[in-house]
mmCIF file with all atom_site columns, C-alpha atoms in Angstrom:
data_model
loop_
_atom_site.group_PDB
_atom_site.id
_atom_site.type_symbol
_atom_site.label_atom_id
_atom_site.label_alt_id
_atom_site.label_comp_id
_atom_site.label_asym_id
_atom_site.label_entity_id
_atom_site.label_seq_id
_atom_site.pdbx_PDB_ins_code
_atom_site.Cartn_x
_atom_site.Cartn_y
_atom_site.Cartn_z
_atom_site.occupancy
_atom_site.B_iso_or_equiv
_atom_site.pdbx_formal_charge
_atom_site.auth_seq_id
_atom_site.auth_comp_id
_atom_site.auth_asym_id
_atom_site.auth_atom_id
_atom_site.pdbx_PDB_model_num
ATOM 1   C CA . UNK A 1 1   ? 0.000   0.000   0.000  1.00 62.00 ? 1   UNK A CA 1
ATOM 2   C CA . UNK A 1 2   ? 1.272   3.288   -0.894 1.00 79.00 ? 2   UNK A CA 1
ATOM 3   C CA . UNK A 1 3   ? 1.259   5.031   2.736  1.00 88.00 ? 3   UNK A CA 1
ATOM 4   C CA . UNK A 1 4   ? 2.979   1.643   4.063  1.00 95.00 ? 4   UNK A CA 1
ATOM 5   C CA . UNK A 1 5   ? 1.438   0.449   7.512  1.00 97.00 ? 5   UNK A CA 1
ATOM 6   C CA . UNK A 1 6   ? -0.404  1.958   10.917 1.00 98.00 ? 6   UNK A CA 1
ATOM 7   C CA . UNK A 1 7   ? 2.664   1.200   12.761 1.00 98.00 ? 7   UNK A CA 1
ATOM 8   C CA . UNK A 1 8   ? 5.040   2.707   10.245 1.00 98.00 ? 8   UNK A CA 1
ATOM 9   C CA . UNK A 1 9   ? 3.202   6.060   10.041 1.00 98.00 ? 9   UNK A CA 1
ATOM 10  C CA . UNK A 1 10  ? 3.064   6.069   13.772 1.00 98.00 ? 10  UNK A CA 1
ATOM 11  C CA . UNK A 1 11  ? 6.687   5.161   14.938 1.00 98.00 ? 11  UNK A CA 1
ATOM 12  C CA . UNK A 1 12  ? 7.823   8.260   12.044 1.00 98.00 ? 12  UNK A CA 1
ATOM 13  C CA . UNK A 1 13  ? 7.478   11.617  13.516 1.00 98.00 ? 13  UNK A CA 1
ATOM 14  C CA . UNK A 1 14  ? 7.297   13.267  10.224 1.00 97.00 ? 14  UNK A CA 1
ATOM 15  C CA . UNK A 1 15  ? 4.452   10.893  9.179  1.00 97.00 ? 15  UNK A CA 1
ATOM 16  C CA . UNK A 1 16  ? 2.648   11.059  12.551 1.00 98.00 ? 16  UNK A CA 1
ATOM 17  C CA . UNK A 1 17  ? 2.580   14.828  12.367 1.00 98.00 ? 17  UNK A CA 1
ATOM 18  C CA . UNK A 1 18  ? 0.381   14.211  9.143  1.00 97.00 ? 18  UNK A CA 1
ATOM 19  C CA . UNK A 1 19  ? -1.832  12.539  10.945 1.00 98.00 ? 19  UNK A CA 1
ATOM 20  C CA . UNK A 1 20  ? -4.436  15.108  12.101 1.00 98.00 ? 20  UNK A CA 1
ATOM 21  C CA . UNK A 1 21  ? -7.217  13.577  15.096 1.00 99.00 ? 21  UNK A CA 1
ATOM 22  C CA . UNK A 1 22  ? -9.939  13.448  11.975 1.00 98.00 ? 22  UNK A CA 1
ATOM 23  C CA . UNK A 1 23  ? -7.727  11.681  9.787  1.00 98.00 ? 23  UNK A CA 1
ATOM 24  C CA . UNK A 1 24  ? -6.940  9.024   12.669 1.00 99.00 ? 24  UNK A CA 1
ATOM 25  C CA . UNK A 1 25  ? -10.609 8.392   13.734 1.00 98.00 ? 25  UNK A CA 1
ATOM 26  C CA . UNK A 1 26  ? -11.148 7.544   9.793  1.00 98.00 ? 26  UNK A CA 1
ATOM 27  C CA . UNK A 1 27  ? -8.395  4.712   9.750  1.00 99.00 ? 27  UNK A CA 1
ATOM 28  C CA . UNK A 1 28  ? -10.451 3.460   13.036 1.00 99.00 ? 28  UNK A CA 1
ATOM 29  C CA . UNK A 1 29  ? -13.561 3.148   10.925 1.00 98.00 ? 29  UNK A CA 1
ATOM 30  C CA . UNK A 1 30  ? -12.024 1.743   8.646  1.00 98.00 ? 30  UNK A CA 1
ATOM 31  C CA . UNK A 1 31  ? -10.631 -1.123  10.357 1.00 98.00 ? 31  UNK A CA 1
ATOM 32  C CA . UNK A 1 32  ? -13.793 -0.900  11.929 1.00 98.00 ? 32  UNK A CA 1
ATOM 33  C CA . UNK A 1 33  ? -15.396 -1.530  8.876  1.00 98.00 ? 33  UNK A CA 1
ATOM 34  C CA . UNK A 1 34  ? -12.967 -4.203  7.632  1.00 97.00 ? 34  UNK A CA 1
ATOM 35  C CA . UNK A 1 35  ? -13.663 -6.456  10.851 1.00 98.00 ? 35  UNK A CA 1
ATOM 36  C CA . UNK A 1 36  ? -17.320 -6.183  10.334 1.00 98.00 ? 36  UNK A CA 1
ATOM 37  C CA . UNK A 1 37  ? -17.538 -7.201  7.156  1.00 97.00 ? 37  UNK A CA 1
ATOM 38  C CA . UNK A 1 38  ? -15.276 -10.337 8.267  1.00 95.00 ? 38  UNK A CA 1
ATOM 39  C CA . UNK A 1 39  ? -17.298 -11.263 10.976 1.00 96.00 ? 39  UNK A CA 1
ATOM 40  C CA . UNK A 1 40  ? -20.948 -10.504 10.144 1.00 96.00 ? 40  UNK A CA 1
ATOM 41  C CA . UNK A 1 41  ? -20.866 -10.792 6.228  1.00 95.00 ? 41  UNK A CA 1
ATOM 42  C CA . UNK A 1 42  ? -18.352 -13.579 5.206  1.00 93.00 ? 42  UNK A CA 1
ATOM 43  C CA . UNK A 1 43  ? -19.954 -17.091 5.581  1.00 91.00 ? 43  UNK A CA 1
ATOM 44  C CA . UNK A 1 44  ? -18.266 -18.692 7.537  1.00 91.00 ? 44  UNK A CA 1
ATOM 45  C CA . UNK A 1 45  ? -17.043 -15.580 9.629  1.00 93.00 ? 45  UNK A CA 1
ATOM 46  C CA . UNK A 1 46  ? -13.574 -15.195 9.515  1.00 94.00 ? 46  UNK A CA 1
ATOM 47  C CA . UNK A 1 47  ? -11.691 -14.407 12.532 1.00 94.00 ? 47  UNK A CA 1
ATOM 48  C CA . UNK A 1 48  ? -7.865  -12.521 11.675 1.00 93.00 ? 48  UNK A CA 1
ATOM 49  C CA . UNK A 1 49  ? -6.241  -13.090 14.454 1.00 91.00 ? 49  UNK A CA 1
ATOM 50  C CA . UNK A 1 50  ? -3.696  -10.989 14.360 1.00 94.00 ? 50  UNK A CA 1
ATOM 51  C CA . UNK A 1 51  ? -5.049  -7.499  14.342 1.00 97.00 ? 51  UNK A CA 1
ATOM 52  C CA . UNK A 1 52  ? -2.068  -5.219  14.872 1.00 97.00 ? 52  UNK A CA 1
ATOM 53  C CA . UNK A 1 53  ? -0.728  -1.322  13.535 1.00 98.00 ? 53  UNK A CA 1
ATOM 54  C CA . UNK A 1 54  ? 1.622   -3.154  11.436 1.00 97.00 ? 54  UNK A CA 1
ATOM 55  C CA . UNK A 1 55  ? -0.949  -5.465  9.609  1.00 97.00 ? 55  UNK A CA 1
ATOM 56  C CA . UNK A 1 56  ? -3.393  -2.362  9.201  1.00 98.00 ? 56  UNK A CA 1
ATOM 57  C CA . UNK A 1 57  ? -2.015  -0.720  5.420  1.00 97.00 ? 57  UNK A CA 1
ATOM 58  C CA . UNK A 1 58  ? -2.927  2.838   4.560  1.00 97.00 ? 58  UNK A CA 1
ATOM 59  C CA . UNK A 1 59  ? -3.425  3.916   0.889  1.00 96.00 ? 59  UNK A CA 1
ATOM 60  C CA . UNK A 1 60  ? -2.446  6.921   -0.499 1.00 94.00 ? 60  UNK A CA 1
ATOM 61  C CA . UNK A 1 61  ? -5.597  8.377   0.813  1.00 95.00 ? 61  UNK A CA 1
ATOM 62  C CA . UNK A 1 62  ? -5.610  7.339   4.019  1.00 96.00 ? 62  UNK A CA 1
ATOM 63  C CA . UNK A 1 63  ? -8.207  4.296   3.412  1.00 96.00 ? 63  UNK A CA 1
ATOM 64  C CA . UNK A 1 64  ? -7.020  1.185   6.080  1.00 97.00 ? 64  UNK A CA 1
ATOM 65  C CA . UNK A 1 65  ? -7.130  -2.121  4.907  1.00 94.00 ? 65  UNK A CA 1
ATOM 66  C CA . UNK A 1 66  ? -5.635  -5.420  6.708  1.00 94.00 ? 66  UNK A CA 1
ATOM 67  C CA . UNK A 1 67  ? -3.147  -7.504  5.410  1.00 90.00 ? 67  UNK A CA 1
ATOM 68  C CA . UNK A 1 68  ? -1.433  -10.756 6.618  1.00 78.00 ? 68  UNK A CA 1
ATOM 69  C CA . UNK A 1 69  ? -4.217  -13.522 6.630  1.00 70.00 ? 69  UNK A CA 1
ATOM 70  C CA . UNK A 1 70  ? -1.571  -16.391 7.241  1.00 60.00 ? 70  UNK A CA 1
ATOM 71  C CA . UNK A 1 71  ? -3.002  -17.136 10.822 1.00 60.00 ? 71  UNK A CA 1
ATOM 72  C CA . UNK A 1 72  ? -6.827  -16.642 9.627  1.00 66.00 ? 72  UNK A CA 1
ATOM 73  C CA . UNK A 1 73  ? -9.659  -19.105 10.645 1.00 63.00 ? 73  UNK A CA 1
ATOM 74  C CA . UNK A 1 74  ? -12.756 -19.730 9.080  1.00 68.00 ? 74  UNK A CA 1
ATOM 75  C CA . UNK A 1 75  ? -15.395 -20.314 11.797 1.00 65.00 ? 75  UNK A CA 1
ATOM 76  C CA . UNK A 1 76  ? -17.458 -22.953 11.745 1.00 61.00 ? 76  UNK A CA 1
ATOM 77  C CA . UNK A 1 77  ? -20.979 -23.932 13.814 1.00 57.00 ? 77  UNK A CA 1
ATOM 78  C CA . UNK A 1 78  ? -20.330 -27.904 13.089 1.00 50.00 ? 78  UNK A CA 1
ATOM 79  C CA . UNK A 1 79  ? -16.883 -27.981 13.974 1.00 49.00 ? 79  UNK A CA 1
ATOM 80  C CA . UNK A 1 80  ? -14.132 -26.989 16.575 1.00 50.00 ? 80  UNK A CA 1
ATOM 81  C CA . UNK A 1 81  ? -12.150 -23.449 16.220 1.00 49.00 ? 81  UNK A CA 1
ATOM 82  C CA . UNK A 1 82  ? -9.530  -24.756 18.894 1.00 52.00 ? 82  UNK A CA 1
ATOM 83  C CA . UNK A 1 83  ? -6.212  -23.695 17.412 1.00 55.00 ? 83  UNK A CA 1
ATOM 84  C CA . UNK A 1 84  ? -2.698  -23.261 18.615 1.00 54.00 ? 84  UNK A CA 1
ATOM 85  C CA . UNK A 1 85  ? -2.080  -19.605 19.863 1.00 61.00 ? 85  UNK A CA 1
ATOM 86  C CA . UNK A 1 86  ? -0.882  -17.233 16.911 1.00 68.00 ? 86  UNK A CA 1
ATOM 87  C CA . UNK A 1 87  ? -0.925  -13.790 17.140 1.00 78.00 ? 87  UNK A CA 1
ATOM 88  C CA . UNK A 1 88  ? 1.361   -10.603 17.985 1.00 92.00 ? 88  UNK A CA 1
ATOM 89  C CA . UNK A 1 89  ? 2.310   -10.576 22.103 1.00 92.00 ? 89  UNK A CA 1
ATOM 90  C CA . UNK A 1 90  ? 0.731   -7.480  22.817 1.00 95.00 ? 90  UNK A CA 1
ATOM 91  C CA . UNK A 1 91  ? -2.250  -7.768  20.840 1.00 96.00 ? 91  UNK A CA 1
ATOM 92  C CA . UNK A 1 92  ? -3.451  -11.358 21.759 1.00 93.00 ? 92  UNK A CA 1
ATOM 93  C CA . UNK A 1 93  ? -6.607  -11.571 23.737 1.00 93.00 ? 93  UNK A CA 1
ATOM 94  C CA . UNK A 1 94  ? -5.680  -12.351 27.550 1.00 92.00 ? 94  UNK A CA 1
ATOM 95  C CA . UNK A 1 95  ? -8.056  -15.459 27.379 1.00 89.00 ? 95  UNK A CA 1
ATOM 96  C CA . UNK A 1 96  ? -5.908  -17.355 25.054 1.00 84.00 ? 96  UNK A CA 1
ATOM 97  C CA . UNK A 1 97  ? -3.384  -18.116 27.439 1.00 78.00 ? 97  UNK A CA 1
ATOM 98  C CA . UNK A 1 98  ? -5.772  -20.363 29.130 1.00 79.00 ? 98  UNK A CA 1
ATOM 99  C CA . UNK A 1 99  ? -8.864  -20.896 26.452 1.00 70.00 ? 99  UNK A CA 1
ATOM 100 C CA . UNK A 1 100 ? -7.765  -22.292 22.633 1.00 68.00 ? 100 UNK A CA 1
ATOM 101 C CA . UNK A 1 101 ? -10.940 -21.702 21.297 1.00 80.00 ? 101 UNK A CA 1
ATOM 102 C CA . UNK A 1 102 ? -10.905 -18.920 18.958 1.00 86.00 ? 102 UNK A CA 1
ATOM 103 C CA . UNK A 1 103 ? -13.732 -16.562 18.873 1.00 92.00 ? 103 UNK A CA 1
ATOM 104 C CA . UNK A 1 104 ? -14.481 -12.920 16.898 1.00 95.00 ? 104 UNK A CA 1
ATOM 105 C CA . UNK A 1 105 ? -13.750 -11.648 20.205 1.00 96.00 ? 105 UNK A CA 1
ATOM 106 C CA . UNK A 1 106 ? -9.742  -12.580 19.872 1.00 94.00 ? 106 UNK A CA 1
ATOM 107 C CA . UNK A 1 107 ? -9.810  -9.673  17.359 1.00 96.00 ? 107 UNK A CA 1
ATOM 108 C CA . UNK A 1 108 ? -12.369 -7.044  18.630 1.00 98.00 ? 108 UNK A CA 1
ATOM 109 C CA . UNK A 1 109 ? -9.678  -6.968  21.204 1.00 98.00 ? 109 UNK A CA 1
ATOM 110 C CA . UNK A 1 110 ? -7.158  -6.282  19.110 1.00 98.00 ? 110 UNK A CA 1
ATOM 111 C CA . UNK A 1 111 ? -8.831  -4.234  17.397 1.00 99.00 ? 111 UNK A CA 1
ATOM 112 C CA . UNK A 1 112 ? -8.985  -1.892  21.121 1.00 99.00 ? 112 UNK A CA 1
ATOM 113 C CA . UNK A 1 113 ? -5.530  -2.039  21.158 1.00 99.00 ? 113 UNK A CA 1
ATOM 114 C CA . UNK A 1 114 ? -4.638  -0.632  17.441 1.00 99.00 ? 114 UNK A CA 1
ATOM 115 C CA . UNK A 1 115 ? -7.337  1.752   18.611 1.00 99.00 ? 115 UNK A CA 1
ATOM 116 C CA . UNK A 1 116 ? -5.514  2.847   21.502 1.00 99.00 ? 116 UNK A CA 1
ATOM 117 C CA . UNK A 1 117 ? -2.291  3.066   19.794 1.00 99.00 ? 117 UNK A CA 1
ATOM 118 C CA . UNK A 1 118 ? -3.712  5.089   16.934 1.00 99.00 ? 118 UNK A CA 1
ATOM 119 C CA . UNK A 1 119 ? -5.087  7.765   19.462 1.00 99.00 ? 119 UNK A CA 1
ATOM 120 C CA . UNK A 1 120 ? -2.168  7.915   21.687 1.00 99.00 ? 120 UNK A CA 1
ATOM 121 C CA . UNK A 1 121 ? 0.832   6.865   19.145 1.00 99.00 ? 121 UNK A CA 1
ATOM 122 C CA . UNK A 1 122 ? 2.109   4.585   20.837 1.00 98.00 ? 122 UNK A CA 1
ATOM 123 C CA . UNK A 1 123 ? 1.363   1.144   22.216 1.00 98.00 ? 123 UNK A CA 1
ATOM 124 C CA . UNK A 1 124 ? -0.772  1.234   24.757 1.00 98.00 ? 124 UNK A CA 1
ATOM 125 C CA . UNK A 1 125 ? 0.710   -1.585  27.219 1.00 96.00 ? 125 UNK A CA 1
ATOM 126 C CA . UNK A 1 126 ? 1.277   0.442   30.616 1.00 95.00 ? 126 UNK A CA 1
ATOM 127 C CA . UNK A 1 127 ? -2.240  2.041   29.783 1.00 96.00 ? 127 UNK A CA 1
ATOM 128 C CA . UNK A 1 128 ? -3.679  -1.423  29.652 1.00 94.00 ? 128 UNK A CA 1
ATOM 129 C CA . UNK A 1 129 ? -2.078  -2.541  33.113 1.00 92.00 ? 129 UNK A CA 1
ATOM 130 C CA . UNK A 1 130 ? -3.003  0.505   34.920 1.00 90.00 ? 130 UNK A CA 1
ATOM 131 C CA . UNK A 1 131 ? -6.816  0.298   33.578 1.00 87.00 ? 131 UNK A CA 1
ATOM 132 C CA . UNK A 1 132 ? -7.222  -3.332  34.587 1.00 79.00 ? 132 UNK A CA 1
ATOM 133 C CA . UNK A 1 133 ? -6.002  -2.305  38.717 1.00 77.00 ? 133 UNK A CA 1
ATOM 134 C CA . UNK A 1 134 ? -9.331  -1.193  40.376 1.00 72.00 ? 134 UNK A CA 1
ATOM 135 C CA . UNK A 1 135 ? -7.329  1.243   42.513 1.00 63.00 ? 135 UNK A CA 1
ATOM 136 C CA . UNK A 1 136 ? -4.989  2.374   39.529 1.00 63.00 ? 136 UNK A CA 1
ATOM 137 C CA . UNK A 1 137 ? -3.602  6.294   39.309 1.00 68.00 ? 137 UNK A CA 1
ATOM 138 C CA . UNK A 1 138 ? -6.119  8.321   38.518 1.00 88.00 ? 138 UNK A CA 1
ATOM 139 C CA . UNK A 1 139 ? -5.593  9.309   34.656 1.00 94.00 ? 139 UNK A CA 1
ATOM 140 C CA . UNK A 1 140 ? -6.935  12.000  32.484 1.00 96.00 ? 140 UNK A CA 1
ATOM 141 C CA . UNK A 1 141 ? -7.854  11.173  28.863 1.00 97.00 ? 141 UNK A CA 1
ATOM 142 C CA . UNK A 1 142 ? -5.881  14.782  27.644 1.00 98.00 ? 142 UNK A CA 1
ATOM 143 C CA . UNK A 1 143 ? -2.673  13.396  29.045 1.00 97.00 ? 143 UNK A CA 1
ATOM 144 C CA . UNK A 1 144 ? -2.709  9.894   26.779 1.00 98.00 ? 144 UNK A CA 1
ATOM 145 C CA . UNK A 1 145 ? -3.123  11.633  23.374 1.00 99.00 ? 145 UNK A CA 1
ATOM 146 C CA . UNK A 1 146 ? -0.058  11.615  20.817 1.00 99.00 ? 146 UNK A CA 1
ATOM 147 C CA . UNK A 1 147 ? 1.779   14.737  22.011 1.00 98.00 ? 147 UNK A CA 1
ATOM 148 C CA . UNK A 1 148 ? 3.277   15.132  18.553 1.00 98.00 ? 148 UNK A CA 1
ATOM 149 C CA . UNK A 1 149 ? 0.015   16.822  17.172 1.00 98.00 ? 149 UNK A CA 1
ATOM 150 C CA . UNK A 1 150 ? -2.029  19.653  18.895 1.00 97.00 ? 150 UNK A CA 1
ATOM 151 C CA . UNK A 1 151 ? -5.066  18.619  21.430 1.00 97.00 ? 151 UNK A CA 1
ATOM 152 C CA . UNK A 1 152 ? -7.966  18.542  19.385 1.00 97.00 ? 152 UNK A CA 1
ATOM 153 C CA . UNK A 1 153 ? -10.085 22.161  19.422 1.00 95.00 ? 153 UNK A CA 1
ATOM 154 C CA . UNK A 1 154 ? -12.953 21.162  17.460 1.00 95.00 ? 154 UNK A CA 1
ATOM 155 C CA . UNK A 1 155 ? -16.307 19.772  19.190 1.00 94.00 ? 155 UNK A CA 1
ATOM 156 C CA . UNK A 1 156 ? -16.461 17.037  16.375 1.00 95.00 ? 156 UNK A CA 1
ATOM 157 C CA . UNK A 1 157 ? -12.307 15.973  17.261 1.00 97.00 ? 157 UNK A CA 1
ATOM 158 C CA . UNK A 1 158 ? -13.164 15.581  20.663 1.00 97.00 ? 158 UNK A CA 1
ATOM 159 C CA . UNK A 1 159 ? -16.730 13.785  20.691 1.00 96.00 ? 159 UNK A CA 1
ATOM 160 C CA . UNK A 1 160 ? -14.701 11.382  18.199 1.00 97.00 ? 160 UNK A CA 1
ATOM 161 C CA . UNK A 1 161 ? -11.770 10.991  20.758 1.00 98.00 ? 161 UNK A CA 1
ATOM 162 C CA . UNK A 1 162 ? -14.206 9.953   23.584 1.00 98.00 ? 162 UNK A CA 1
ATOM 163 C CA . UNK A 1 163 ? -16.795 7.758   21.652 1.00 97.00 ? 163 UNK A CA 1
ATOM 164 C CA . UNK A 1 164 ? -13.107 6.092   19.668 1.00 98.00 ? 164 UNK A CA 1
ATOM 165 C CA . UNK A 1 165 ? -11.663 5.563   23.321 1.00 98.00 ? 165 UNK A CA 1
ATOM 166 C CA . UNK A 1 166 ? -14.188 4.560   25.130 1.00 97.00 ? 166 UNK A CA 1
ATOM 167 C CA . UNK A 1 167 ? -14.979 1.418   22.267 1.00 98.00 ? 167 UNK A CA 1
ATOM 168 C CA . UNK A 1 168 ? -11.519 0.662   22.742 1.00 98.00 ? 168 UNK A CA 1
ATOM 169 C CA . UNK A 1 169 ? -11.322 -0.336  26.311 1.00 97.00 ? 169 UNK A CA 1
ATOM 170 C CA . UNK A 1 170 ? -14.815 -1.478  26.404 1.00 97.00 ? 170 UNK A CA 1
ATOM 171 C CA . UNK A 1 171 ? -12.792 -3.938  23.474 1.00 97.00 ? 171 UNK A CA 1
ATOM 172 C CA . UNK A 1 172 ? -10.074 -4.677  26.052 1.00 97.00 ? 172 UNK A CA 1
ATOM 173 C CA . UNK A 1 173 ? -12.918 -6.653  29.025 1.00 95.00 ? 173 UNK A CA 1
ATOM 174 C CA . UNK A 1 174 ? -11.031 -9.380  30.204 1.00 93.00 ? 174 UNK A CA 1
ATOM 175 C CA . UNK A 1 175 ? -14.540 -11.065 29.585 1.00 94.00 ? 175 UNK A CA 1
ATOM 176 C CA . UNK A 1 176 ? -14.569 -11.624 25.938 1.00 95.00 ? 176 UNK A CA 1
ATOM 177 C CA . UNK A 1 177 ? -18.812 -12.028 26.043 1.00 94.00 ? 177 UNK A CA 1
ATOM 178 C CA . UNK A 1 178 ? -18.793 -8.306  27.937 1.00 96.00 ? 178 UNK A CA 1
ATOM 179 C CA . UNK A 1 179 ? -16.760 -6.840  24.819 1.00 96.00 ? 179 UNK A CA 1
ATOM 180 C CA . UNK A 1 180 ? -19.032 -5.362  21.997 1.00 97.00 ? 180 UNK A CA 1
ATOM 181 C CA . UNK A 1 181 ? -19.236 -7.132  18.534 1.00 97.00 ? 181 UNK A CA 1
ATOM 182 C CA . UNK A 1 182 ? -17.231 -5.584  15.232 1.00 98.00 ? 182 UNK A CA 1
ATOM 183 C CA . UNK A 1 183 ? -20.702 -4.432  14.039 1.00 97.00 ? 183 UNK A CA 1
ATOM 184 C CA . UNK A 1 184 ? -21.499 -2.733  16.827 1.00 97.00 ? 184 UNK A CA 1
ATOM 185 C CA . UNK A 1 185 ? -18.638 -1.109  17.215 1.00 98.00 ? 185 UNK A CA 1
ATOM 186 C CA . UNK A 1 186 ? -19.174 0.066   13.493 1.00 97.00 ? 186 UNK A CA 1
ATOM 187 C CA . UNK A 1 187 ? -22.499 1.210   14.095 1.00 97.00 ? 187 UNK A CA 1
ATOM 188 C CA . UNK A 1 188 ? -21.545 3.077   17.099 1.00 96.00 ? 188 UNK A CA 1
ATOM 189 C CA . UNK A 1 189 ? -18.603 5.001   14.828 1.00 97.00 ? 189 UNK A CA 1
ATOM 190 C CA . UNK A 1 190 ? -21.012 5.589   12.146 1.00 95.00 ? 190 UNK A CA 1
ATOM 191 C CA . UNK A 1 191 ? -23.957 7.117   13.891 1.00 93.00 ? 191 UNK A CA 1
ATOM 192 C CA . UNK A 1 192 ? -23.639 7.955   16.978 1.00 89.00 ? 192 UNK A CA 1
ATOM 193 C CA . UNK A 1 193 ? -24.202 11.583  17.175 1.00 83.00 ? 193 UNK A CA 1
ATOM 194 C CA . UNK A 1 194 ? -24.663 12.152  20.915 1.00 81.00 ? 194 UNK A CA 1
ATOM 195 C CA . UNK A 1 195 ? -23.141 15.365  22.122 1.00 84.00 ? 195 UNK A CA 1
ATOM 196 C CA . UNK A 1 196 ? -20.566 15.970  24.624 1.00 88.00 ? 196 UNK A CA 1
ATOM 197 C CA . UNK A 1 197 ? -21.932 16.982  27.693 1.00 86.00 ? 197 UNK A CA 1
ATOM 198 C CA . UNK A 1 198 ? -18.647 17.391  29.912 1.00 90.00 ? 198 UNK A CA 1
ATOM 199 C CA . UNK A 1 199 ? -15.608 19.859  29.197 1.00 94.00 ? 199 UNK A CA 1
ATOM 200 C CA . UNK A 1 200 ? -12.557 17.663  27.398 1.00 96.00 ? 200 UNK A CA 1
ATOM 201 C CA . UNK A 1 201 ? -10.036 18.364  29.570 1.00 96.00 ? 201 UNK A CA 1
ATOM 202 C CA . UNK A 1 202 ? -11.631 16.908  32.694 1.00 96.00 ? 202 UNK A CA 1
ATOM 203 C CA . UNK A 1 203 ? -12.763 13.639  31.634 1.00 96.00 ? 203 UNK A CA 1
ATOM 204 C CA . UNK A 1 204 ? -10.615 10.765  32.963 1.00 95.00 ? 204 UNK A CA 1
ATOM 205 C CA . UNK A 1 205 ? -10.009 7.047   31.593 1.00 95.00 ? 205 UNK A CA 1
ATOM 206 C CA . UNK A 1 206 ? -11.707 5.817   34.682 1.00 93.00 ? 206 UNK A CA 1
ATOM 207 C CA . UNK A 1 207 ? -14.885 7.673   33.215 1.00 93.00 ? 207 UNK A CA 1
ATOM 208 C CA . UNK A 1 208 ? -14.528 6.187   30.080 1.00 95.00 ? 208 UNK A CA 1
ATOM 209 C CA . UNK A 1 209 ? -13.909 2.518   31.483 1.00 94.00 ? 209 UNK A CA 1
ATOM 210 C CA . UNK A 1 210 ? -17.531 2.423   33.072 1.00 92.00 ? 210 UNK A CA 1
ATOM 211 C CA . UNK A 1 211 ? -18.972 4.474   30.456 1.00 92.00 ? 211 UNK A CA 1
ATOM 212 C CA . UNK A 1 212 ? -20.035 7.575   32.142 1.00 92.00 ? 212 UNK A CA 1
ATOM 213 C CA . UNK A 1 213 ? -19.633 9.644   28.957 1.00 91.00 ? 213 UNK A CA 1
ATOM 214 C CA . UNK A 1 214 ? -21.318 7.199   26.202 1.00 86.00 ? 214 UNK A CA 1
ATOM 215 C CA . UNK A 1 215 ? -22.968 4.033   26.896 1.00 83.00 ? 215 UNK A CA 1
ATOM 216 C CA . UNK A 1 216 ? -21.483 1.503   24.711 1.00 79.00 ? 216 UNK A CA 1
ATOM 217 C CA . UNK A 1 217 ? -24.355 -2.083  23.505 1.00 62.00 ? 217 UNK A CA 1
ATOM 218 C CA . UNK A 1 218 ? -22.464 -5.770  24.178 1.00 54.00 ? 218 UNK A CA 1
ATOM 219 C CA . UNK A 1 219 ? -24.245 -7.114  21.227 1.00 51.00 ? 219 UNK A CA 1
#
């Protein structure tokens, strides 16, 4: 692809700086989109498994595809989907370290984590350790966005910002059944419209983790 990879345009602060809030909340959908049309509109589904910034291709124009289908499964209703673990450490749903059975779920949660990484440029690792501690540091959503570009300004950026961030770490429940499907999650980035009731700068990740700002369906 001509823009090379997620991870690419992220790790290059020359190419990051491109990389205005609207322009990253569009490679979200699109992933967004990709997923959904793997898990809700192939028969059988197909599950990735290995959703990460690298395997997520930009075209010239910003449009996201995913590449890399060598550890792919095609779900089936008649037969097991227990596999051996593949994946990218880092990306891999915490439940495969005990559970083999591979599920759509493996990939919304990778799907959180590209999200994450997208918004803050970076992966999102200690984030993810400090959400999952019930008494964790208190930590404002302002402070995890990439610092190379300026806080968003515009209502639109920042009602994007929260609804983008809070899908992602309702993605990253340790219970895969409590994480919200790929269409879901599309429907939610394509028409949600609810406004922002509470001023950016004070909303915290703890909000966002029990959905104070938008509510966010499990279905």
């Amino acid at each position: 692809m001509e823009k090379e990879s997620l991870f690419y345009n992220l790790a290059i602060d020359e190419e990051a700086q491109e990389l205005n809030w609207s322009k990253r909340v569009n490679i979200i959908k699109g992933t967004a989109l990709v997923l959904t049309h793997m898990h809700h509109h192939c028969t059988p589904p197909i599950v990735h498994r290995d959703v990460t910034s690298t395997n997520v291709l930009l075209s010239s124009n910003l449009e996201a595809c995913l590449s890399d289908f060598g550890t792919a499964k095609l779900l089936s209703s008649d037969s097991s989907n227990q596999t051996l673990l593949a994946g990218t450490p880092g990306y891999i749903a915490p439940e495969m370290a005990y559970n083999i059975n591979v599920t759509t779920k493996c990939d919304v949660y990778g799907f959180g984590v590209v999200t994450l990484e997208t918004i803050m440029g970076e992966h999102p690792k200690e984030l993810i350790s400090n959400v999952s501690k019930p008494s964790g540091p208190k930590i404002m959503l302002k402070d995890i966005l990439d610092s190379r570009i300026q806080l968003p300004f515009l209502r639109k950026d920042m009602q994007d910002i929260v609804l983008v961030v809070t899908l992602a770490l309702a993605c990253l429940h340790p219970n895969p059944t409590s994480r919200p499907s790929m269409q879901n999650i599309a429907n939610e980035l394509l028409f949600s419209n609810s406004p922002l009731l509470w001023h950016f700068d004070g909303i915290s990740i703890h909000q966002l983790v029990n959905q104070e700002i938008y509510a966010i369906g499990k279905t």
